[in-house]
């Protein structure tokens, strides 16, 4: 039975593999998932019925700890003798591909979910570009989770056109359109949230979901929200997600938001589904992505999305069909696009419905799992390995 080892840096990222792991196990792989220790690693491995391997890895550059993590990964691979290693998220992608290459794993897949270097300058950008090039160099195949990410990967000469591929229409895991749907049980939970936060059904609401960091365009969103308040004094801004120290937003920006009575900070939310129905529009002014799932989830919930025209976001949002895209950093354009949906319910419904139709058509998780399995089959045949049989 071929061993398939999946590696991500943080346990939170194991959610990328929900459904995928049990799918591959049923097909006939001996499946394992490896990440830094965390609650989600254990939860996902248990629910998927696969082996979990805890291995501390740092998200930021940490030479000594990185060397230790690399050595531990090599020891793990020598013990498991995997046929396939699939490693993604920046640090795990690098260390996983290096360890797999050094231990002779035949099929090494670098799952590329975005380039941190896109929004950096100077020495740190050069270091991250080199590490990304090295991860791609050690890989036998690079899966880019969007076509725009594939284009920039090739343009930056991080990997060849032949080595890079995209599964289906893109995305790391797609969206379960049954779970993310407007139905009675979800709407009752949304009404409860309205009461909890004091939001009237008549109040216009702008939502944001993601890490509260500079790269997500929080400063630009703050400026846009301040301008929108002049026309819609009761407009609410709901910010869902944790602030982080790795790429912090300015203190002045954060303090301004915290002082606003109509700005709601929720922190991390486990069940995000009923929150989407609070929104009239999702703001997603991110400067870089791989293929963000949040805009797809919003689309499945029939919520239009306004975002920056950046890598990954251009794949997740169809401009003028499921949302609107504006130039990066253009606060005027961001403001106008958000206000367009607040002032035009007909357009809001039209683009929301188009978004859900697209998700149902192109981004069901099983489509991505099947495309990944077909890639595994192709690579295994190329190496002369027998194809696993369904159990």
CSV table of C-alpha atoms in Angstrom, one decimal, residues 19-382:
chain,number,residue,atom,x,y,z
A,19,UNK,CA,-12.3,15.3,3.2
A,20,UNK,CA,-9.2,14.9,1.0
A,21,UNK,CA,-7.4,12.6,3.5
A,22,UNK,CA,-10.3,10.1,3.9
A,23,UNK,CA,-10.9,10.2,0.1
A,24,UNK,CA,-7.3,9.2,-0.6
A,25,UNK,CA,-7.4,6.6,2.2
A,26,UNK,CA,-10.6,5.0,0.7
A,27,UNK,CA,-8.9,4.8,-2.7
A,28,UNK,CA,-6.1,2.8,-1.2
A,29,UNK,CA,-3.3,5.1,0.1
A,30,UNK,CA,-1.8,4.7,3.6
A,31,UNK,CA,-2.3,8.4,4.5
A,32,UNK,CA,-0.5,10.6,7.1
A,33,UNK,CA,-0.7,14.2,8.0
A,34,UNK,CA,2.2,16.2,9.6
A,35,UNK,CA,2.2,19.7,11.1
A,36,UNK,CA,3.3,21.6,14.2
A,37,UNK,CA,1.5,20.4,17.3
A,38,UNK,CA,-2.0,21.8,17.7
A,39,UNK,CA,-5.6,20.9,18.4
A,40,UNK,CA,-6.7,20.9,14.7
A,41,UNK,CA,-4.0,18.3,13.7
A,42,UNK,CA,-5.5,15.8,16.1
A,43,UNK,CA,-9.1,16.7,15.3
A,44,UNK,CA,-8.5,16.4,11.5
A,45,UNK,CA,-6.5,13.1,11.8
A,46,UNK,CA,-9.2,11.6,14.0
A,47,UNK,CA,-12.1,12.7,11.8
A,48,UNK,CA,-10.3,11.5,8.6
A,49,UNK,CA,-9.1,8.3,10.1
A,50,UNK,CA,-5.4,8.9,9.3
A,51,UNK,CA,-2.1,9.0,11.2
A,52,UNK,CA,-1.0,12.3,12.7
A,53,UNK,CA,2.7,13.3,13.1
A,54,UNK,CA,3.5,16.3,15.3
A,55,UNK,CA,6.7,18.1,14.3
A,56,UNK,CA,7.4,21.7,15.4
A,57,UNK,CA,8.0,24.2,12.6
A,58,UNK,CA,8.3,28.0,12.7
A,59,UNK,CA,6.4,30.1,10.2
A,60,UNK,CA,9.2,32.8,10.3
A,61,UNK,CA,12.8,32.3,9.4
A,62,UNK,CA,14.6,30.6,12.3
A,63,UNK,CA,17.8,28.9,11.1
A,64,UNK,CA,18.5,26.6,14.1
A,65,UNK,CA,14.9,25.5,14.6
A,66,UNK,CA,14.6,25.0,10.8
A,67,UNK,CA,17.6,22.7,10.7
A,68,UNK,CA,16.2,20.7,13.6
A,69,UNK,CA,12.8,20.5,11.9
A,70,UNK,CA,14.5,19.4,8.6
A,71,UNK,CA,16.4,16.6,10.4
A,72,UNK,CA,13.2,15.4,12.1
A,73,UNK,CA,11.3,15.4,8.8
A,74,UNK,CA,14.1,13.3,7.3
A,75,UNK,CA,13.9,10.8,10.1
A,76,UNK,CA,10.2,10.6,9.7
A,77,UNK,CA,10.5,9.9,6.0
A,78,UNK,CA,13.1,7.3,6.5
A,79,UNK,CA,10.8,5.6,8.9
A,80,UNK,CA,7.6,5.9,6.8
A,81,UNK,CA,9.3,5.4,3.4
A,82,UNK,CA,6.5,7.4,1.6
A,83,UNK,CA,5.9,7.0,-2.1
A,84,UNK,CA,4.4,10.6,-2.3
A,85,UNK,CA,5.1,13.6,-0.1
A,86,UNK,CA,2.8,16.6,-0.6
A,87,UNK,CA,4.0,19.6,1.3
A,88,UNK,CA,2.6,23.1,1.3
A,89,UNK,CA,2.5,26.4,3.1
A,90,UNK,CA,5.8,28.3,3.0
A,91,UNK,CA,8.0,26.7,5.6
A,92,UNK,CA,6.6,23.2,5.3
A,93,UNK,CA,6.9,23.4,1.5
A,94,UNK,CA,10.6,24.2,1.8
A,95,UNK,CA,11.5,21.8,4.6
A,96,UNK,CA,9.2,19.0,3.3
A,97,UNK,CA,10.6,19.2,-0.3
A,98,UNK,CA,14.2,19.3,1.0
A,99,UNK,CA,13.7,16.3,3.3
A,100,UNK,CA,11.9,14.3,0.6
A,101,UNK,CA,14.7,15.1,-1.9
A,102,UNK,CA,17.5,14.2,0.5
A,103,UNK,CA,15.8,10.9,1.6
A,104,UNK,CA,15.0,9.9,-2.0
A,105,UNK,CA,11.2,10.1,-1.9
A,106,UNK,CA,10.3,9.4,-5.6
A,107,UNK,CA,7.2,11.7,-5.9
A,108,UNK,CA,7.6,15.1,-4.3
A,109,UNK,CA,4.8,17.6,-4.7
A,110,UNK,CA,5.1,21.2,-3.6
A,111,UNK,CA,1.7,22.6,-3.0
A,112,UNK,CA,2.1,26.3,-3.6
A,113,UNK,CA,-0.6,28.4,-1.9
A,114,UNK,CA,0.9,31.9,-2.4
A,115,UNK,CA,4.1,33.8,-2.5
A,116,UNK,CA,4.9,35.9,0.7
A,117,UNK,CA,7.7,37.5,-1.3
A,118,UNK,CA,5.2,39.4,-3.5
A,119,UNK,CA,4.7,42.2,-1.0
A,120,UNK,CA,8.2,42.3,0.4
A,121,UNK,CA,11.3,44.2,-0.7
A,122,UNK,CA,15.1,44.1,-0.1
A,123,UNK,CA,17.0,41.2,1.5
A,124,UNK,CA,14.0,39.4,3.0
A,125,UNK,CA,12.3,39.3,-0.5
A,126,UNK,CA,15.4,37.8,-2.0
A,127,UNK,CA,15.7,35.2,0.7
A,128,UNK,CA,12.1,34.1,0.4
A,129,UNK,CA,12.4,34.0,-3.4
A,130,UNK,CA,15.5,31.7,-3.1
A,131,UNK,CA,13.7,29.4,-0.6
A,132,UNK,CA,10.7,29.2,-2.9
A,133,UNK,CA,13.0,28.4,-5.9
A,134,UNK,CA,14.7,25.7,-3.8
A,135,UNK,CA,11.4,24.1,-2.8
A,136,UNK,CA,10.3,24.0,-6.4
A,137,UNK,CA,13.7,22.7,-7.5
A,138,UNK,CA,13.5,19.8,-5.1
A,139,UNK,CA,9.9,19.0,-6.2
A,140,UNK,CA,9.0,16.7,-9.0
A,141,UNK,CA,5.7,18.6,-9.5
A,142,UNK,CA,4.5,22.0,-8.3
A,143,UNK,CA,0.8,22.5,-7.8
A,144,UNK,CA,-0.2,26.1,-8.0
A,145,UNK,CA,-3.7,26.7,-6.5
A,146,UNK,CA,-4.5,29.4,-9.1
A,147,UNK,CA,-3.7,30.2,-12.6
A,148,UNK,CA,-2.5,33.7,-11.7
A,149,UNK,CA,-0.1,32.2,-9.1
A,150,UNK,CA,1.2,29.7,-11.8
A,151,UNK,CA,1.8,32.7,-14.1
A,152,UNK,CA,3.9,34.6,-11.6
A,153,UNK,CA,5.7,31.5,-10.5
A,154,UNK,CA,6.8,30.9,-14.1
A,155,UNK,CA,7.5,34.6,-14.7
A,156,UNK,CA,9.8,34.8,-11.6
A,157,UNK,CA,11.6,31.6,-12.9
A,158,UNK,CA,10.8,29.8,-9.7
A,159,UNK,CA,9.8,26.7,-11.7
A,160,UNK,CA,9.4,25.7,-15.3
A,161,UNK,CA,6.1,25.8,-17.2
A,162,UNK,CA,6.3,22.0,-17.5
A,163,UNK,CA,6.6,21.5,-13.8
A,164,UNK,CA,3.7,23.7,-12.7
A,165,UNK,CA,0.1,22.7,-12.8
A,166,UNK,CA,-3.3,23.8,-11.5
A,167,UNK,CA,-6.0,21.3,-10.4
A,168,UNK,CA,-9.3,21.9,-12.1
A,169,UNK,CA,-10.4,25.6,-11.8
A,170,UNK,CA,-8.0,26.1,-8.9
A,171,UNK,CA,-8.4,26.5,-5.1
A,172,UNK,CA,-6.7,24.4,-2.4
A,173,UNK,CA,-9.9,22.7,-1.2
A,174,UNK,CA,-13.0,24.2,-2.9
A,175,UNK,CA,-16.2,24.9,-1.0
A,176,UNK,CA,-18.9,22.6,0.3
A,177,UNK,CA,-21.9,24.3,-1.2
A,178,UNK,CA,-24.2,22.3,1.0
A,179,UNK,CA,-22.6,23.6,4.2
A,180,UNK,CA,-22.2,27.1,2.8
A,181,UNK,CA,-25.8,27.8,1.8
A,182,UNK,CA,-28.6,30.1,2.7
A,183,UNK,CA,-31.0,27.9,4.5
A,184,UNK,CA,-33.4,28.2,7.5
A,185,UNK,CA,-31.1,26.7,10.1
A,186,UNK,CA,-28.2,29.1,9.1
A,187,UNK,CA,-30.6,32.1,9.0
A,188,UNK,CA,-31.8,31.5,12.5
A,189,UNK,CA,-28.2,31.5,13.7
A,190,UNK,CA,-27.6,34.8,11.8
A,191,UNK,CA,-30.6,36.4,13.5
A,192,UNK,CA,-29.1,35.4,16.8
A,193,UNK,CA,-25.9,37.1,15.8
A,194,UNK,CA,-27.7,40.2,14.9
A,195,UNK,CA,-29.2,40.4,18.4
A,196,UNK,CA,-25.8,39.6,19.9
A,197,UNK,CA,-24.0,42.4,18.2
A,198,UNK,CA,-27.0,44.9,18.1
A,199,UNK,CA,-27.2,44.9,14.3
A,200,UNK,CA,-30.6,45.9,12.9
A,201,UNK,CA,-31.8,44.2,9.7
A,202,UNK,CA,-31.8,47.6,8.1
A,203,UNK,CA,-28.2,48.4,8.9
A,204,UNK,CA,-25.8,48.0,5.9
A,205,UNK,CA,-23.0,45.6,6.8
A,206,UNK,CA,-19.5,45.3,5.3
A,207,UNK,CA,-17.7,42.1,6.3
A,208,UNK,CA,-14.1,41.1,6.3
A,209,UNK,CA,-12.7,37.6,7.1
A,210,UNK,CA,-9.0,36.8,7.4
A,211,UNK,CA,-5.9,37.6,9.4
A,212,UNK,CA,-5.8,41.3,10.5
A,213,UNK,CA,-2.5,42.1,8.9
A,214,UNK,CA,-1.1,44.7,6.5
A,215,UNK,CA,-1.1,42.4,3.5
A,216,UNK,CA,-4.8,41.9,3.8
A,217,UNK,CA,-5.4,45.6,3.1
A,218,UNK,CA,-6.9,46.5,6.5
A,219,UNK,CA,-5.5,50.0,6.4
A,220,UNK,CA,-7.2,50.7,3.0
A,221,UNK,CA,-10.4,49.1,4.3
A,222,UNK,CA,-10.4,51.4,7.3
A,223,UNK,CA,-10.0,54.5,5.0
A,224,UNK,CA,-12.8,53.2,2.8
A,225,UNK,CA,-15.1,52.5,5.8
A,226,UNK,CA,-14.5,56.0,7.1
A,227,UNK,CA,-15.6,57.5,3.9
A,228,UNK,CA,-18.6,55.3,3.6
A,229,UNK,CA,-19.8,56.3,7.0
A,230,UNK,CA,-20.3,59.9,5.7
A,231,UNK,CA,-23.1,58.6,3.5
A,232,UNK,CA,-24.3,55.6,5.6
A,233,UNK,CA,-23.8,56.6,9.3
A,234,UNK,CA,-25.3,53.3,10.5
A,235,UNK,CA,-23.0,51.1,8.3
A,236,UNK,CA,-21.3,48.3,10.3
A,237,UNK,CA,-17.9,46.8,9.7
A,238,UNK,CA,-17.5,43.2,11.0
A,239,UNK,CA,-13.9,42.1,11.2
A,240,UNK,CA,-13.5,38.3,11.7
A,241,UNK,CA,-10.1,37.0,12.3
A,242,UNK,CA,-7.1,37.3,14.6
A,243,UNK,CA,-4.5,40.1,14.6
A,244,UNK,CA,-0.9,38.9,14.0
A,245,UNK,CA,2.5,40.2,14.8
A,246,UNK,CA,4.3,38.9,11.7
A,247,UNK,CA,2.9,41.6,9.4
A,248,UNK,CA,1.0,44.0,11.8
A,249,UNK,CA,-1.3,46.8,10.7
A,250,UNK,CA,-0.3,50.2,12.0
A,251,UNK,CA,-1.1,51.0,15.6
A,252,UNK,CA,-3.0,54.2,14.6
A,253,UNK,CA,-5.2,52.2,12.2
A,254,UNK,CA,-6.0,49.6,14.8
A,255,UNK,CA,-6.7,52.1,17.5
A,256,UNK,CA,-9.1,54.1,15.2
A,257,UNK,CA,-11.0,50.9,14.4
A,258,UNK,CA,-11.2,49.9,18.1
A,259,UNK,CA,-12.8,53.3,18.9
A,260,UNK,CA,-15.6,53.0,16.4
A,261,UNK,CA,-18.9,51.9,17.9
A,262,UNK,CA,-20.0,50.4,14.7
A,263,UNK,CA,-16.9,48.3,14.1
A,264,UNK,CA,-17.2,44.7,15.5
A,265,UNK,CA,-14.2,42.5,16.2
A,266,UNK,CA,-15.1,38.9,16.6
A,267,UNK,CA,-11.7,37.2,16.8
A,268,UNK,CA,-11.4,33.7,15.4
A,269,UNK,CA,-14.7,31.9,14.7
A,270,UNK,CA,-15.0,28.2,14.3
A,271,UNK,CA,-18.3,28.1,12.5
A,272,UNK,CA,-18.2,31.0,10.1
A,273,UNK,CA,-21.3,30.0,8.0
A,274,UNK,CA,-24.0,32.1,9.7
A,275,UNK,CA,-21.7,35.2,9.8
A,276,UNK,CA,-21.7,35.5,6.0
A,277,UNK,CA,-25.5,36.2,6.0
A,278,UNK,CA,-24.8,39.3,8.2
A,279,UNK,CA,-23.0,40.9,5.3
A,280,UNK,CA,-24.3,42.9,2.4
A,281,UNK,CA,-20.9,42.7,0.8
A,282,UNK,CA,-17.5,41.1,1.6
A,283,UNK,CA,-14.5,43.3,1.5
A,284,UNK,CA,-11.3,41.5,0.5
A,285,UNK,CA,-8.6,44.0,-0.3
A,286,UNK,CA,-5.7,41.6,-0.1
A,287,UNK,CA,-2.4,42.3,-1.8
A,288,UNK,CA,-1.4,38.7,-2.4
A,289,UNK,CA,-3.0,35.3,-2.2
A,290,UNK,CA,-2.7,31.9,-3.7
A,291,UNK,CA,-6.4,31.2,-4.2
A,292,UNK,CA,-8.4,32.5,-1.2
A,293,UNK,CA,-11.3,30.4,0.0
A,294,UNK,CA,-13.1,33.3,1.8
A,295,UNK,CA,-14.4,34.9,-1.5
A,296,UNK,CA,-15.6,31.5,-2.6
A,297,UNK,CA,-17.4,30.9,0.7
A,298,UNK,CA,-19.0,34.3,0.4
A,299,UNK,CA,-20.1,33.5,-3.2
A,300,UNK,CA,-21.6,30.2,-2.0
A,301,UNK,CA,-23.6,32.3,0.5
A,302,UNK,CA,-24.7,34.6,-2.3
A,303,UNK,CA,-22.6,37.5,-1.1
A,304,UNK,CA,-20.8,39.7,-3.7
A,305,UNK,CA,-17.1,40.4,-3.1
A,306,UNK,CA,-15.0,43.5,-3.6
A,307,UNK,CA,-11.3,42.9,-3.8
A,308,UNK,CA,-8.0,44.2,-5.1
A,309,UNK,CA,-6.8,43.0,-8.5
A,310,UNK,CA,-4.0,40.8,-7.1
A,311,UNK,CA,-2.6,37.3,-7.5
A,312,UNK,CA,-5.2,34.7,-6.5
A,313,UNK,CA,-8.0,37.2,-5.9
A,314,UNK,CA,-8.4,37.6,-9.7
A,315,UNK,CA,-9.2,33.9,-9.8
A,316,UNK,CA,-11.6,33.9,-6.9
A,317,UNK,CA,-13.7,36.9,-8.0
A,318,UNK,CA,-15.1,37.3,-11.5
A,319,UNK,CA,-15.0,41.0,-12.0
A,320,UNK,CA,-18.4,42.4,-12.9
A,321,UNK,CA,-20.0,38.9,-12.5
A,322,UNK,CA,-19.6,37.7,-8.9
A,323,UNK,CA,-18.0,40.9,-7.5
A,324,UNK,CA,-15.8,43.8,-8.4
A,325,UNK,CA,-12.0,44.1,-8.6
A,326,UNK,CA,-10.1,47.4,-8.2
A,327,UNK,CA,-6.5,48.5,-8.4
A,328,UNK,CA,-4.4,47.6,-5.4
A,329,UNK,CA,-4.2,50.4,-2.9
A,330,UNK,CA,-6.9,52.5,-4.7
A,331,UNK,CA,-9.0,53.6,-1.7
A,332,UNK,CA,-11.3,55.7,-3.9
A,333,UNK,CA,-12.2,52.8,-6.1
A,334,UNK,CA,-12.5,50.4,-3.1
A,335,UNK,CA,-15.0,52.9,-1.5
A,336,UNK,CA,-17.0,53.3,-4.7
A,337,UNK,CA,-17.3,49.5,-5.3
A,338,UNK,CA,-18.4,48.8,-1.7
A,339,UNK,CA,-21.0,51.6,-1.8
A,340,UNK,CA,-22.3,50.3,-5.1
A,341,UNK,CA,-23.4,47.1,-3.5
A,342,UNK,CA,-24.8,48.9,-0.4
A,343,UNK,CA,-26.9,51.2,-2.6
A,344,UNK,CA,-28.0,48.7,-5.3
A,345,UNK,CA,-29.8,45.6,-3.9
A,346,UNK,CA,-30.7,44.3,-7.4
A,347,UNK,CA,-27.0,44.2,-8.4
A,348,UNK,CA,-26.1,42.7,-5.0
A,349,UNK,CA,-28.6,39.8,-5.6
A,350,UNK,CA,-27.5,39.3,-9.2
A,351,UNK,CA,-23.8,39.0,-8.4
A,352,UNK,CA,-24.5,36.9,-5.3
A,353,UNK,CA,-26.5,34.4,-7.3
A,354,UNK,CA,-23.9,34.3,-10.1
A,355,UNK,CA,-21.3,33.6,-7.4
A,356,UNK,CA,-23.1,30.7,-6.0
A,357,UNK,CA,-23.7,29.2,-9.4
A,358,UNK,CA,-20.0,29.4,-10.1
A,359,UNK,CA,-19.1,27.7,-6.8
A,360,UNK,CA,-21.5,24.9,-7.4
A,361,UNK,CA,-20.3,24.4,-11.0
A,362,UNK,CA,-16.5,24.7,-10.6
A,363,UNK,CA,-15.4,24.5,-7.0
A,364,UNK,CA,-16.9,21.4,-5.3
A,365,UNK,CA,-14.2,19.7,-3.2
A,366,UNK,CA,-14.6,16.3,-4.8
A,367,UNK,CA,-13.5,17.8,-8.1
A,368,UNK,CA,-10.2,18.9,-6.6
A,369,UNK,CA,-9.7,15.6,-4.8
A,370,UNK,CA,-10.3,13.7,-8.0
A,371,UNK,CA,-8.0,15.9,-10.0
A,372,UNK,CA,-5.3,15.4,-7.4
A,373,UNK,CA,-5.8,11.6,-7.4
A,374,UNK,CA,-5.4,11.6,-11.2
A,375,UNK,CA,-2.2,13.6,-10.9
A,376,UNK,CA,-0.9,11.0,-8.3
A,377,UNK,CA,-1.8,8.2,-10.8
A,378,UNK,CA,0.0,9.9,-13.6
A,379,UNK,CA,3.1,10.4,-11.5
A,380,UNK,CA,3.0,6.8,-10.1
A,381,UNK,CA,2.7,5.3,-13.5
A,382,UNK,CA,5.6,7.4,-14.7
